[in-house]
Short mmCIF file of C-alpha atoms in Angstrom, two decimals:
data_model
loop_
_atom_site.label_atom_id
_atom_site.label_comp_id
_atom_site.label_asym_id
_atom_site.label_seq_id
_atom_site.Cartn_x
_atom_site.Cartn_y
_atom_site.Cartn_z
CA MET J 1003 -102.23 22.61 -87.25
CA THR J 1004 -99.88 19.75 -88.00
CA ALA J 1005 -99.90 16.18 -86.71
CA PRO J 1006 -99.95 15.66 -82.91
CA GLU J 1007 -97.29 17.79 -81.25
CA LYS J 1008 -94.24 16.18 -79.68
CA GLN J 1009 -93.89 16.49 -75.95
CA ARG J 1010 -91.02 18.74 -74.98
CA VAL J 1011 -90.01 20.97 -72.11
CA THR J 1012 -90.38 24.64 -72.98
CA ALA J 1013 -88.59 27.36 -71.06
CA PRO J 1014 -91.20 29.66 -69.50
CA ASP J 1015 -89.71 32.69 -71.27
CA GLU J 1016 -89.31 31.07 -74.70
CA LEU J 1017 -91.21 32.90 -77.45
CA LEU J 1018 -90.02 31.07 -80.51
CA ARG J 1019 -88.17 27.88 -81.42
CA ILE J 1020 -87.03 26.51 -84.78
CA GLU J 1021 -86.01 22.87 -85.06
CA GLY J 1022 -84.37 21.19 -88.04
CA LEU J 1023 -85.59 23.73 -90.57
CA ARG J 1024 -84.76 23.00 -94.23
CA LYS J 1025 -85.51 25.02 -97.35
CA THR J 1026 -84.39 24.37 -100.91
CA PHE J 1027 -84.72 26.21 -104.19
CA PRO J 1028 -83.90 24.76 -107.63
CA GLY J 1029 -80.24 23.77 -107.43
CA VAL J 1030 -79.70 25.46 -104.06
CA VAL J 1031 -80.02 24.31 -100.43
CA ALA J 1032 -80.74 27.61 -98.67
CA LEU J 1033 -81.22 26.16 -95.16
CA ASP J 1034 -80.29 22.71 -93.89
CA ASN J 1035 -81.23 21.48 -90.40
CA VAL J 1036 -81.23 24.94 -88.78
CA ASP J 1037 -82.03 25.34 -85.08
CA PHE J 1038 -82.78 28.66 -83.40
CA ASP J 1039 -84.69 29.94 -80.36
CA LEU J 1040 -85.74 33.30 -78.99
CA ARG J 1041 -86.58 34.21 -75.42
CA ARG J 1042 -88.77 36.95 -74.02
CA GLY J 1043 -86.88 40.18 -73.40
CA GLU J 1044 -83.67 39.34 -75.27
CA VAL J 1045 -81.79 40.46 -78.36
CA HIS J 1046 -80.70 37.37 -80.26
CA VAL J 1047 -78.26 38.25 -83.05
CA LEU J 1048 -78.44 36.23 -86.26
CA LEU J 1049 -74.97 36.38 -87.81
CA GLY J 1050 -73.58 35.06 -91.07
CA GLU J 1051 -72.09 35.94 -94.41
CA ASN J 1052 -74.29 37.08 -97.27
CA GLY J 1053 -75.85 33.91 -98.63
CA ALA J 1054 -75.60 32.05 -95.32
CA GLY J 1055 -79.39 31.74 -95.10
CA LYS J 1056 -80.39 34.62 -92.80
CA SER J 1057 -82.86 36.17 -95.24
CA THR J 1058 -84.43 32.79 -96.02
CA LEU J 1059 -84.90 32.10 -92.32
CA ILE J 1060 -86.61 35.40 -91.53
CA LYS J 1061 -88.80 35.10 -94.64
CA MET J 1062 -90.10 31.79 -93.30
CA LEU J 1063 -90.86 33.42 -89.97
CA SER J 1064 -92.68 36.26 -91.74
CA GLY J 1065 -94.69 33.91 -93.97
CA ALA J 1066 -93.02 34.69 -97.30
CA TYR J 1067 -91.57 31.15 -97.61
CA ARG J 1068 -92.68 27.78 -96.29
CA PRO J 1069 -90.16 25.26 -94.95
CA ASP J 1070 -89.63 21.94 -96.72
CA ARG J 1071 -88.91 20.24 -93.43
CA GLY J 1072 -88.64 21.05 -89.72
CA ARG J 1073 -90.81 22.71 -87.09
CA ILE J 1074 -91.59 26.21 -85.90
CA LEU J 1075 -92.93 26.51 -82.35
CA ALA J 1076 -94.47 29.63 -80.81
CA GLU J 1077 -94.48 29.54 -77.01
CA GLY J 1078 -94.15 25.75 -77.11
CA ARG J 1079 -96.91 25.11 -79.67
CA GLU J 1080 -96.11 23.92 -83.18
CA VAL J 1081 -97.46 26.37 -85.76
CA ARG J 1082 -97.63 26.81 -89.52
CA ILE J 1083 -96.82 30.23 -90.95
CA GLU J 1084 -98.25 30.30 -94.46
CA GLY J 1085 -98.57 34.04 -94.96
CA ALA J 1086 -98.18 37.49 -93.41
CA GLN J 1087 -101.51 37.20 -91.58
CA ASP J 1088 -100.35 34.04 -89.80
CA ALA J 1089 -97.18 35.81 -88.68
CA GLU J 1090 -99.19 38.83 -87.53
CA ARG J 1091 -101.59 36.60 -85.57
CA LEU J 1092 -98.60 35.03 -83.80
CA GLY J 1093 -97.18 38.44 -82.91
CA ILE J 1094 -94.22 38.27 -85.32
CA ALA J 1095 -93.28 41.52 -87.09
CA THR J 1096 -90.40 42.03 -89.51
CA ILE J 1097 -88.60 45.24 -90.45
CA TYR J 1098 -86.66 44.70 -93.68
CA GLN J 1099 -83.73 46.72 -95.03
CA GLU J 1100 -86.01 48.16 -97.73
CA PHE J 1101 -88.73 49.96 -95.79
CA ASN J 1102 -92.27 48.82 -96.49
CA LEU J 1103 -93.88 52.26 -96.38
CA VAL J 1104 -96.05 54.22 -98.85
CA PRO J 1105 -94.41 57.63 -99.46
CA ASP J 1106 -97.58 59.61 -100.20
CA LEU J 1107 -99.55 58.39 -97.19
CA THR J 1108 -99.28 59.91 -93.73
CA VAL J 1109 -97.36 58.35 -90.87
CA ALA J 1110 -100.62 57.29 -89.18
CA GLU J 1111 -101.98 55.81 -92.41
CA ASN J 1112 -98.79 53.79 -92.86
CA ILE J 1113 -98.81 52.50 -89.30
CA PHE J 1114 -102.37 51.21 -89.60
CA LEU J 1115 -102.38 50.41 -93.33
CA GLY J 1116 -105.05 47.77 -93.94
CA ARG J 1117 -106.09 47.88 -90.27
CA GLN J 1118 -107.55 51.38 -89.91
CA PRO J 1119 -109.88 51.83 -86.93
CA ARG J 1120 -113.45 52.35 -88.07
CA ARG J 1121 -116.59 54.00 -86.76
CA PHE J 1122 -119.99 53.50 -88.36
CA GLY J 1123 -118.23 51.77 -91.27
CA LEU J 1124 -115.93 54.74 -91.97
CA VAL J 1125 -112.25 55.22 -91.11
CA ASP J 1126 -111.97 56.89 -87.71
CA HIS J 1127 -109.19 59.35 -88.56
CA ARG J 1128 -109.19 60.97 -85.13
CA ARG J 1129 -108.67 57.68 -83.31
CA MET J 1130 -106.04 56.61 -85.86
CA ARG J 1131 -104.04 59.80 -85.26
CA GLU J 1132 -104.34 59.43 -81.48
CA ASP J 1133 -103.27 55.77 -81.53
CA ALA J 1134 -100.37 56.60 -83.89
CA GLU J 1135 -99.26 59.45 -81.63
CA GLN J 1136 -99.19 57.09 -78.64
CA LEU J 1137 -97.08 54.56 -80.55
CA LEU J 1138 -94.67 57.24 -81.76
CA ARG J 1139 -94.22 58.46 -78.19
CA ARG J 1140 -93.46 54.89 -77.13
CA VAL J 1141 -90.56 54.66 -79.58
CA GLY J 1142 -89.42 58.15 -78.63
CA VAL J 1143 -89.63 59.87 -82.01
CA ASP J 1144 -90.86 63.41 -82.60
CA VAL J 1145 -92.96 62.94 -85.74
CA ARG J 1146 -96.45 64.25 -86.46
CA PRO J 1147 -98.95 61.46 -87.24
CA ASP J 1148 -100.28 63.48 -90.18
CA ALA J 1149 -96.83 64.10 -91.71
CA LYS J 1150 -96.30 62.52 -95.13
CA VAL J 1151 -93.78 59.69 -95.06
CA ARG J 1152 -91.93 61.19 -98.05
CA GLU J 1153 -91.01 64.16 -95.83
CA LEU J 1154 -89.07 62.01 -93.35
CA GLY J 1155 -85.38 61.18 -93.16
CA ILE J 1156 -83.99 57.68 -92.89
CA ALA J 1157 -83.80 57.49 -89.09
CA ARG J 1158 -87.43 58.56 -88.64
CA LEU J 1159 -88.56 56.10 -91.30
CA GLN J 1160 -86.94 53.40 -89.19
CA MET J 1161 -88.87 54.58 -86.13
CA VAL J 1162 -92.15 54.58 -88.06
CA GLU J 1163 -91.48 50.96 -89.05
CA ILE J 1164 -90.95 50.07 -85.39
CA ALA J 1165 -94.15 51.89 -84.38
CA LYS J 1166 -95.97 49.95 -87.11
CA ALA J 1167 -94.63 46.70 -85.68
CA LEU J 1168 -95.75 47.67 -82.17
CA SER J 1169 -99.24 48.45 -83.49
CA LEU J 1170 -99.44 44.74 -84.31
CA GLU J 1171 -98.72 44.03 -80.61
CA ALA J 1172 -95.61 42.19 -81.76
CA ARG J 1173 -94.00 39.88 -79.24
CA VAL J 1174 -91.27 38.96 -81.73
CA LEU J 1175 -89.57 41.76 -83.67
CA ILE J 1176 -87.18 40.84 -86.50
CA MET J 1177 -84.82 43.64 -87.56
CA ASP J 1178 -82.84 43.07 -90.77
CA GLU J 1179 -79.78 45.35 -90.96
CA PRO J 1180 -81.55 48.25 -89.22
CA THR J 1181 -78.36 50.32 -88.82
CA ALA J 1182 -77.03 49.95 -92.38
CA VAL J 1183 -77.98 53.49 -93.46
CA LEU J 1184 -77.87 55.30 -90.10
CA THR J 1185 -75.24 57.66 -88.72
CA SER J 1186 -73.55 56.92 -85.40
CA GLY J 1187 -75.90 59.25 -83.50
CA GLU J 1188 -78.96 57.67 -85.09
CA VAL J 1189 -77.65 54.21 -84.21
CA ASP J 1190 -77.42 55.27 -80.54
CA LYS J 1191 -81.06 56.38 -80.61
CA LEU J 1192 -82.15 53.14 -82.26
CA PHE J 1193 -80.27 51.09 -79.66
CA ALA J 1194 -82.00 52.98 -76.85
CA ILE J 1195 -85.39 52.04 -78.35
CA VAL J 1196 -84.37 48.40 -78.78
CA ARG J 1197 -83.29 48.27 -75.13
CA ARG J 1198 -86.66 49.69 -74.04
CA LEU J 1199 -88.48 47.07 -76.11
CA ARG J 1200 -86.33 44.37 -74.53
CA GLU J 1201 -87.30 45.67 -71.08
CA ASP J 1202 -90.95 45.45 -72.16
CA GLY J 1203 -90.47 41.73 -72.84
CA VAL J 1204 -90.27 41.87 -76.64
CA GLY J 1205 -87.97 39.25 -78.17
CA ILE J 1206 -85.79 40.74 -80.90
CA VAL J 1207 -84.02 38.94 -83.73
CA PHE J 1208 -81.27 41.34 -84.81
CA ILE J 1209 -79.30 40.94 -88.05
CA THR J 1210 -76.18 43.04 -88.55
CA HIS J 1211 -72.84 43.02 -90.37
CA HIS J 1212 -71.35 45.53 -87.90
CA LEU J 1213 -69.61 43.25 -85.40
CA GLU J 1214 -69.09 46.01 -82.84
CA GLU J 1215 -72.88 46.26 -82.44
CA ILE J 1216 -73.16 42.70 -81.17
CA ALA J 1217 -71.51 43.18 -77.78
CA ALA J 1218 -73.16 46.61 -77.40
CA LEU J 1219 -76.71 45.31 -77.85
CA GLY J 1220 -76.96 41.52 -78.07
CA ASP J 1221 -77.49 38.78 -75.52
CA ARG J 1222 -76.83 35.68 -77.65
CA VAL J 1223 -75.56 35.02 -81.16
CA THR J 1224 -76.50 32.23 -83.55
CA VAL J 1225 -74.05 31.88 -86.44
CA LEU J 1226 -75.20 30.56 -89.83
CA ARG J 1227 -72.79 29.33 -92.47
CA ASP J 1228 -73.72 27.79 -95.82
CA GLY J 1229 -77.32 27.36 -94.68
CA ARG J 1230 -76.48 25.56 -91.42
CA SER J 1231 -76.54 26.74 -87.81
CA ILE J 1232 -72.87 26.43 -86.84
CA ASP J 1233 -72.90 27.53 -83.22
CA GLN J 1234 -74.65 29.57 -80.57
CA VAL J 1235 -72.35 31.80 -78.48
CA PRO J 1236 -72.61 34.71 -76.01
CA ALA J 1237 -72.69 38.21 -77.46
CA SER J 1238 -69.45 38.92 -75.58
CA THR J 1239 -67.55 36.51 -77.87
CA PRO J 1240 -64.48 38.29 -79.35
CA GLU J 1241 -64.92 39.61 -82.88
CA ASP J 1242 -62.12 37.49 -84.37
CA GLU J 1243 -63.84 34.34 -83.08
CA LEU J 1244 -67.16 35.47 -84.57
CA VAL J 1245 -65.47 36.07 -87.92
CA GLN J 1246 -63.92 32.62 -87.88
CA LEU J 1247 -67.31 31.05 -87.14
CA MET J 1248 -68.90 33.05 -89.97
CA VAL J 1249 -66.41 32.37 -92.73
CA GLY J 1250 -64.85 29.11 -91.58
CA ARG J 1251 -61.38 30.61 -91.50
CA SER J 1252 -59.47 33.32 -89.69
CA ILE J 1253 -59.03 36.70 -91.35
CA GLU J 1254 -55.61 37.95 -90.35
CA GLN J 1255 -55.98 41.46 -91.70
CA GLN J 1256 -59.32 43.20 -92.06
CA TYR J 1257 -57.92 46.02 -94.22
CA PRO J 1258 -55.22 44.37 -96.36
CA ARG J 1259 -54.10 47.51 -98.18
CA GLU J 1260 -51.06 47.05 -100.39
CA ARG J 1261 -49.62 50.38 -101.50
CA PRO J 1262 -47.90 50.18 -104.90
CA ASP J 1263 -45.90 53.01 -106.42
CA THR J 1264 -48.14 55.69 -107.86
CA GLY J 1265 -47.94 57.08 -111.37
CA ALA J 1266 -49.35 60.02 -113.27
CA ALA J 1267 -52.65 61.66 -112.39
CA LEU J 1268 -55.46 59.78 -114.15
CA LEU J 1269 -58.27 61.98 -112.79
CA SER J 1270 -57.91 65.74 -112.26
CA VAL J 1271 -60.79 67.81 -110.90
CA ARG J 1272 -60.45 71.59 -110.70
CA GLY J 1273 -62.87 74.12 -109.20
CA LEU J 1274 -65.91 71.89 -109.52
CA THR J 1275 -68.96 73.83 -108.34
CA ARG J 1276 -72.69 73.23 -108.23
CA ASP J 1277 -74.54 76.11 -106.64
CA GLY J 1278 -75.99 75.19 -103.25
CA VAL J 1279 -74.47 71.70 -103.24
CA PHE J 1280 -70.65 71.81 -103.49
CA HIS J 1281 -68.09 74.52 -104.22
CA ASP J 1282 -64.55 74.75 -105.59
CA ILE J 1283 -63.72 71.04 -105.43
CA SER J 1284 -60.19 70.28 -106.64
CA PHE J 1285 -58.19 67.04 -106.36
CA ASP J 1286 -56.17 64.48 -108.31
CA VAL J 1287 -56.23 60.68 -108.23
CA HIS J 1288 -53.08 58.98 -109.51
CA ALA J 1289 -52.50 55.60 -111.10
CA GLY J 1290 -52.04 52.97 -108.37
CA GLU J 1291 -53.69 55.14 -105.72
CA VAL J 1292 -56.79 54.89 -103.51
CA VAL J 1293 -58.09 58.31 -102.48
CA GLY J 1294 -60.70 58.20 -99.73
CA LEU J 1295 -63.49 60.79 -99.59
CA ALA J 1296 -64.84 61.17 -96.05
CA GLY J 1297 -67.28 63.57 -94.41
CA LEU J 1298 -70.56 64.01 -92.64
CA VAL J 1299 -73.95 63.02 -93.99
CA GLY J 1300 -74.94 65.72 -96.49
CA ALA J 1301 -71.41 67.02 -97.02
CA GLY J 1302 -71.74 66.53 -100.77
CA ARG J 1303 -69.51 63.48 -101.36
CA THR J 1304 -71.95 61.48 -103.50
CA GLU J 1305 -72.98 64.60 -105.39
CA VAL J 1306 -69.36 65.31 -106.35
CA ALA J 1307 -68.87 61.71 -107.51
CA ARG J 1308 -72.01 61.84 -109.67
CA ALA J 1309 -70.91 65.15 -111.20
CA VAL J 1310 -67.46 63.77 -112.05
CA PHE J 1311 -69.14 60.76 -113.71
CA GLY J 1312 -71.43 63.06 -115.68
CA ALA J 1313 -74.65 61.85 -114.05
CA ASP J 1314 -75.41 65.27 -112.52
CA PRO J 1315 -74.75 68.76 -113.92
CA TYR J 1316 -72.37 71.31 -112.42
CA ASP J 1317 -72.06 75.06 -112.87
CA ALA J 1318 -68.30 75.59 -113.00
CA GLY J 1319 -65.01 73.73 -113.00
CA THR J 1320 -63.36 71.02 -115.07
CA VAL J 1321 -62.84 67.25 -115.06
CA ASP J 1322 -59.85 65.82 -116.93
CA VAL J 1323 -59.08 62.12 -117.46
CA ARG J 1324 -55.51 61.35 -118.55
CA GLY J 1325 -55.16 64.96 -119.66
CA GLU J 1326 -58.34 65.04 -121.75
CA ARG J 1327 -61.12 67.47 -120.83
CA LEU J 1328 -64.56 65.89 -120.33
CA ALA J 1329 -67.81 67.47 -121.44
CA ARG J 1330 -70.18 68.38 -118.62
CA HIS J 1331 -73.12 66.17 -117.73
CA ASP J 1332 -72.17 63.51 -120.28
CA VAL J 1333 -72.09 59.94 -118.93
CA PRO J 1334 -71.13 58.31 -122.27
CA ALA J 1335 -68.16 60.71 -122.54
CA ALA J 1336 -67.03 59.83 -119.00
CA MET J 1337 -67.37 56.12 -119.70
CA GLY J 1338 -65.51 56.49 -122.97
CA ALA J 1339 -62.69 58.25 -121.16
CA GLY J 1340 -62.41 55.35 -118.70
CA ILE J 1341 -64.43 56.44 -115.64
CA GLY J 1342 -66.72 53.96 -113.90
CA LEU J 1343 -69.10 54.53 -110.99
CA VAL J 1344 -70.19 51.87 -108.51
CA PRO J 1345 -73.16 53.69 -106.91
CA GLU J 1346 -74.19 53.68 -103.27
CA ASP J 1347 -77.52 52.07 -104.17
CA ARG J 1348 -76.32 48.99 -106.05
CA LYS J 1349 -79.81 47.47 -106.32
CA GLY J 1350 -81.56 50.61 -107.54
CA GLN J 1351 -78.80 52.14 -109.70
CA GLY J 1352 -76.06 49.56 -110.29
CA LEU J 1353 -77.92 46.42 -111.37
CA VAL J 1354 -80.85 45.19 -113.42
CA LEU J 1355 -82.18 42.86 -110.74
CA ASP J 1356 -84.35 40.68 -112.97
CA ALA J 1357 -81.57 40.19 -115.53
CA SER J 1358 -78.95 37.45 -115.35
CA VAL J 1359 -75.39 37.65 -114.07
CA GLN J 1360 -74.17 37.48 -117.67
CA GLU J 1361 -76.47 40.30 -118.81
CA ASN J 1362 -75.45 42.54 -115.91
CA LEU J 1363 -71.74 41.94 -116.47
CA GLY J 1364 -72.18 42.90 -120.13
CA LEU J 1365 -74.17 46.10 -119.59
CA VAL J 1366 -71.27 48.54 -120.03
CA THR J 1367 -69.72 46.71 -123.01
CA LEU J 1368 -73.02 46.05 -124.79
CA ARG J 1369 -72.56 48.87 -127.30
CA SER J 1370 -68.99 47.89 -128.22
CA ALA J 1371 -70.09 44.25 -128.60
CA THR J 1372 -72.81 45.19 -131.12
CA ARG J 1373 -72.16 45.07 -134.86
CA SER J 1374 -74.81 45.97 -137.44
CA GLY J 1375 -77.47 45.80 -134.75
CA LEU J 1376 -76.45 42.31 -133.58
CA VAL J 1377 -74.86 41.57 -130.22
CA ASP J 1378 -71.91 39.18 -130.08
CA LEU J 1379 -73.58 36.95 -127.47
CA ARG J 1380 -70.87 34.31 -127.57
CA GLY J 1381 -68.18 36.90 -126.94
CA GLN J 1382 -70.22 38.49 -124.16
CA ARG J 1383 -70.74 35.12 -122.49
CA THR J 1384 -67.05 34.24 -122.69
CA ALA J 1385 -66.05 37.59 -121.20
CA ALA J 1386 -68.69 37.34 -118.45
CA ALA J 1387 -67.59 33.81 -117.53
CA ARG J 1388 -63.96 34.93 -117.32
CA MET J 1389 -64.82 37.93 -115.13
CA ALA J 1390 -67.16 35.96 -112.83
CA GLN J 1391 -64.41 33.39 -112.28
CA GLN J 1392 -61.77 36.07 -111.72
CA LEU J 1393 -63.93 37.82 -109.09
CA GLY J 1394 -65.08 34.58 -107.46
CA VAL J 1395 -68.80 35.30 -107.93
CA ARG J 1396 -70.71 32.56 -106.09
CA MET J 1397 -73.60 31.59 -108.35
CA SER J 1398 -75.36 28.59 -109.82
CA GLY J 1399 -74.46 29.79 -113.34
CA LEU J 1400 -74.26 32.85 -115.57
CA GLY J 1401 -78.02 32.61 -116.18
CA GLN J 1402 -78.89 33.09 -112.49
CA HIS J 1403 -80.90 36.27 -111.84
CA VAL J 1404 -78.70 38.78 -110.06
CA ARG J 1405 -81.57 39.52 -107.64
CA THR J 1406 -80.99 36.11 -106.03
CA LEU J 1407 -77.28 36.67 -105.34
CA SER J 1408 -75.99 37.70 -101.92
CA GLY J 1409 -75.07 41.35 -101.39
CA GLY J 1410 -71.34 40.72 -101.67
CA ASN J 1411 -71.73 38.83 -104.95
CA GLN J 1412 -74.03 41.54 -106.33
CA GLN J 1413 -71.32 44.08 -105.56
CA LYS J 1414 -68.74 41.96 -107.40
CA VAL J 1415 -71.01 41.96 -110.46
CA VAL J 1416 -71.37 45.77 -110.33
CA ILE J 1417 -67.57 46.15 -110.17
CA GLY J 1418 -67.02 43.43 -112.77
CA LYS J 1419 -69.04 45.19 -115.46
CA TRP J 1420 -66.66 48.15 -115.22
CA LEU J 1421 -63.56 45.97 -115.28
CA LEU J 1422 -64.77 44.35 -118.50
CA ALA J 1423 -64.90 47.86 -120.00
CA ASP J 1424 -61.23 48.42 -119.04
CA THR J 1425 -62.16 51.27 -116.72
CA ARG J 1426 -59.08 53.19 -115.57
CA VAL J 1427 -60.66 55.36 -112.85
CA LEU J 1428 -63.18 53.59 -110.64
CA ILE J 1429 -65.37 55.58 -108.25
CA LEU J 1430 -66.66 53.40 -105.39
CA ASP J 1431 -69.52 54.92 -103.37
CA GLU J 1432 -70.03 52.96 -100.12
CA PRO J 1433 -68.47 49.82 -101.69
CA THR J 1434 -69.06 47.49 -98.72
CA ARG J 1435 -72.34 48.76 -97.26
CA GLY J 1436 -74.60 45.86 -96.30
CA ILE J 1437 -72.10 43.07 -96.96
CA ASP J 1438 -70.41 40.75 -94.48
CA VAL J 1439 -66.83 40.87 -93.25
CA GLY J 1440 -65.65 38.01 -95.46
CA ALA J 1441 -67.02 39.64 -98.62
CA LYS J 1442 -65.59 43.00 -97.52
CA VAL J 1443 -62.08 41.58 -97.43
CA GLU J 1444 -62.61 40.14 -100.92
CA ILE J 1445 -63.64 43.61 -102.17
CA TYR J 1446 -60.54 45.12 -100.52
CA GLN J 1447 -58.32 42.54 -102.22
CA LEU J 1448 -59.95 43.45 -105.52
CA ILE J 1449 -59.14 47.13 -104.89
CA ASN J 1450 -55.51 46.11 -104.28
CA GLU J 1451 -55.43 44.22 -107.59
CA LEU J 1452 -56.87 47.22 -109.42
CA THR J 1453 -54.30 49.67 -108.09
CA ALA J 1454 -51.44 47.20 -108.55
CA SER J 1455 -52.34 47.07 -112.24
CA GLY J 1456 -52.27 50.86 -112.57
CA HIS J 1457 -55.92 51.77 -112.04
CA ALA J 1458 -57.01 54.69 -109.82
CA VAL J 1459 -59.73 54.42 -107.18
CA LEU J 1460 -61.79 57.20 -105.58
CA MET J 1461 -63.57 55.64 -102.58
CA ILE J 1462 -66.45 57.25 -100.67
CA SER J 1463 -67.33 55.61 -97.37
CA SER J 1464 -69.10 56.48 -94.14
CA ASP J 1465 -67.19 53.68 -92.41
CA LEU J 1466 -64.18 55.53 -90.99
CA PRO J 1467 -62.03 52.45 -90.27
CA GLU J 1468 -62.56 51.41 -93.89
CA VAL J 1469 -61.48 54.84 -95.19
CA LEU J 1470 -58.42 54.88 -92.94
CA GLY J 1471 -57.48 51.27 -93.62
CA MET J 1472 -57.74 51.36 -97.42
CA SER J 1473 -56.84 54.91 -98.48
CA ASP J 1474 -53.44 56.29 -99.45
CA ARG J 1475 -54.79 59.81 -98.94
CA VAL J 1476 -58.02 61.02 -97.34
CA LEU J 1477 -59.95 64.06 -98.55
CA VAL J 1478 -62.45 65.33 -95.98
CA MET J 1479 -65.53 67.22 -97.12
CA ALA J 1480 -67.55 69.59 -94.96
CA GLN J 1481 -70.58 71.60 -96.04
CA GLY J 1482 -69.90 71.18 -99.73
CA ARG J 1483 -66.17 71.97 -99.66
CA ILE J 1484 -62.94 70.05 -99.18
CA ALA J 1485 -61.95 70.94 -95.63
CA GLY J 1486 -58.57 69.23 -95.76
CA GLU J 1487 -56.36 66.42 -97.02
CA LEU J 1488 -54.58 63.84 -94.85
CA PRO J 1489 -51.84 61.42 -95.94
CA ALA J 1490 -52.28 57.83 -94.74
CA ASP J 1491 -49.76 58.14 -91.89
CA GLU J 1492 -51.55 61.20 -90.46
CA ALA J 1493 -55.14 60.10 -91.01
CA THR J 1494 -56.84 59.14 -87.73
CA GLN J 1495 -60.49 59.09 -86.75
CA ASP J 1496 -59.96 62.19 -84.60
CA ALA J 1497 -58.17 64.05 -87.40
CA VAL J 1498 -60.89 63.24 -89.94
CA MET J 1499 -63.68 64.23 -87.57
CA ALA J 1500 -61.94 67.48 -86.64
CA LEU J 1501 -61.93 68.47 -90.30
CA ALA J 1502 -65.46 67.18 -90.92
CA VAL J 1503 -66.99 69.32 -88.16
CA GLY J 1504 -64.49 72.15 -87.91
CA ALA J 1505 -64.82 73.95 -91.25
CA PRO J 1506 -66.14 77.49 -90.60
CA ALA J 1507 -69.69 77.91 -91.87
CA THR J 1508 -68.95 81.29 -93.43
CA ALA J 1509 -66.37 79.73 -95.75
CA GLN J 1510 -68.55 76.88 -96.91
CA GLY J 1511 -71.43 76.57 -99.32
CA PRO J 1512 -74.78 75.42 -97.97
CA ALA J 1513 -75.19 71.73 -97.37
CA PRO J 1514 -77.38 69.85 -99.83
CA THR J 1515 -80.94 69.19 -98.78
CA ASP J 1516 -81.82 66.45 -101.25
CA VAL J 1517 -80.39 63.49 -99.36
CA PRO J 1518 -82.15 60.47 -100.86
CA THR J 1519 -84.20 58.20 -98.63
CA PRO J 1520 -85.27 54.60 -99.17
CA THR J 1521 -88.64 55.84 -100.42
CA GLY J 1522 -86.94 57.54 -103.33
CA HIS J 1523 -88.01 61.02 -102.20
CA PRO J 1524 -85.77 63.82 -100.93
CA ALA J 1525 -85.40 64.04 -97.19
CA PRO J 1526 -85.03 67.31 -95.31
CA LYS J 1527 -81.60 68.31 -94.13
CA LYS J 1528 -80.45 66.03 -91.34
CA GLU J 1529 -78.53 66.99 -88.24
CA GLU J 1530 -74.85 66.74 -89.02
CA GLU J 1531 -73.54 63.59 -87.38
CA GLY J 1532 -70.31 61.79 -87.90
CA PRO J 1533 -69.43 58.89 -90.11
CA ARG J 1534 -69.61 55.55 -88.38
CA GLY J 1535 -66.50 54.55 -86.46
CA HIS J 1536 -65.82 51.26 -84.72
#
């Protein structure tokens, strides 16, 4: 306990209060005089740009960080949270974007990991399964307690995390971007569970970058900007006002697509086929053009992109770049021809997290910058500094570890490494997933600059408004085939969805079953649900 507690009036339903919280890291003020409170049976949305301080705040509530200054009160009593056990004792549970589950353990073992019920000194497996089954029923998910976690899809992993939190008898549940990797149908199921928890009196801190979710689920919103709590507003606040509070300025146009004249085809794909995954894929992407690739989960979009880039093999078909035929399954050849891939998983596949901004920006050009076994470090640093400035990467310096950057700035670094290599065809797979609205607009402006200078962009996105707002043409995939093509003036959400669900099964190849999950293991085929619309 700290020094004698100050006298204050506590609302009878108040679970948590933060007063004047401050946290600094070397050269960075992460939080400065932040106030926040949470009531019993409410969803309090924590909103802010990447880097605004949301992650730092929830890490202090979960015991990962300790505040430099300020107070945390639980039900009116000042407390110190110096580790995960303190948070657990106070009934605070956190579900992070990266699931904290062990793939090769069962669902029941994950729920009670480190807290297994015992009998005569041995783990009571029967009681553990029964208790896990009761918790799974409470969150409304049909999963066997003895199923291995690696067998589950993303939505069920999310439910297991919630069941794990409830096993701690959590009174405060913190959910960090829980809908980032879910389809629209899965989001609806998650929202139903959150509403049931709210009715049970659980207080929920909900972090999201999808503004339409706030009015649908939230009660109040606290907005953070540059480490400070800017305002607290009702969840019914209009989206444009929320954006202005977040970024400190109004954003006139969310999808600022500028459509320059197009030139010759830079990328030509003909008859691309991988047995059981995708079949007879043919399309062109021209200089100055953004081609959107839309479709349902499991339609094969990412698999096609990886095959074009040479990361995955294919059985038939051709890929030409500026009229030159590429060898199959040859990433160096694709890179040499001018193709770059910004992968869906930027942390796992696009960055070396423990390397610096400079080192990450120089990854693609490292070979060309090496002479007689020596790297031109001065040249690499100069080029990295120029690119970081051009892209507006917010950082303390080129030596900052990329792990510590916000999601939007990490994405700029991933794109920047390809621009330094003079990439002519850039494939963007979910380019704005997990980043805030302000950073999204900056990415869109960068796409405009690329196409204005004669580059070609193939963009895969599950965010339908993004596809429609930024694409000059939209290709829709269904069950491993291209079901149709829509020009920008004919592309609507209804038209895209009609193609995505309407392709006859007899004419399509089987949908892929190896949809990756956050555990890194294949998930079974998911029910086909639509891309997320707003």
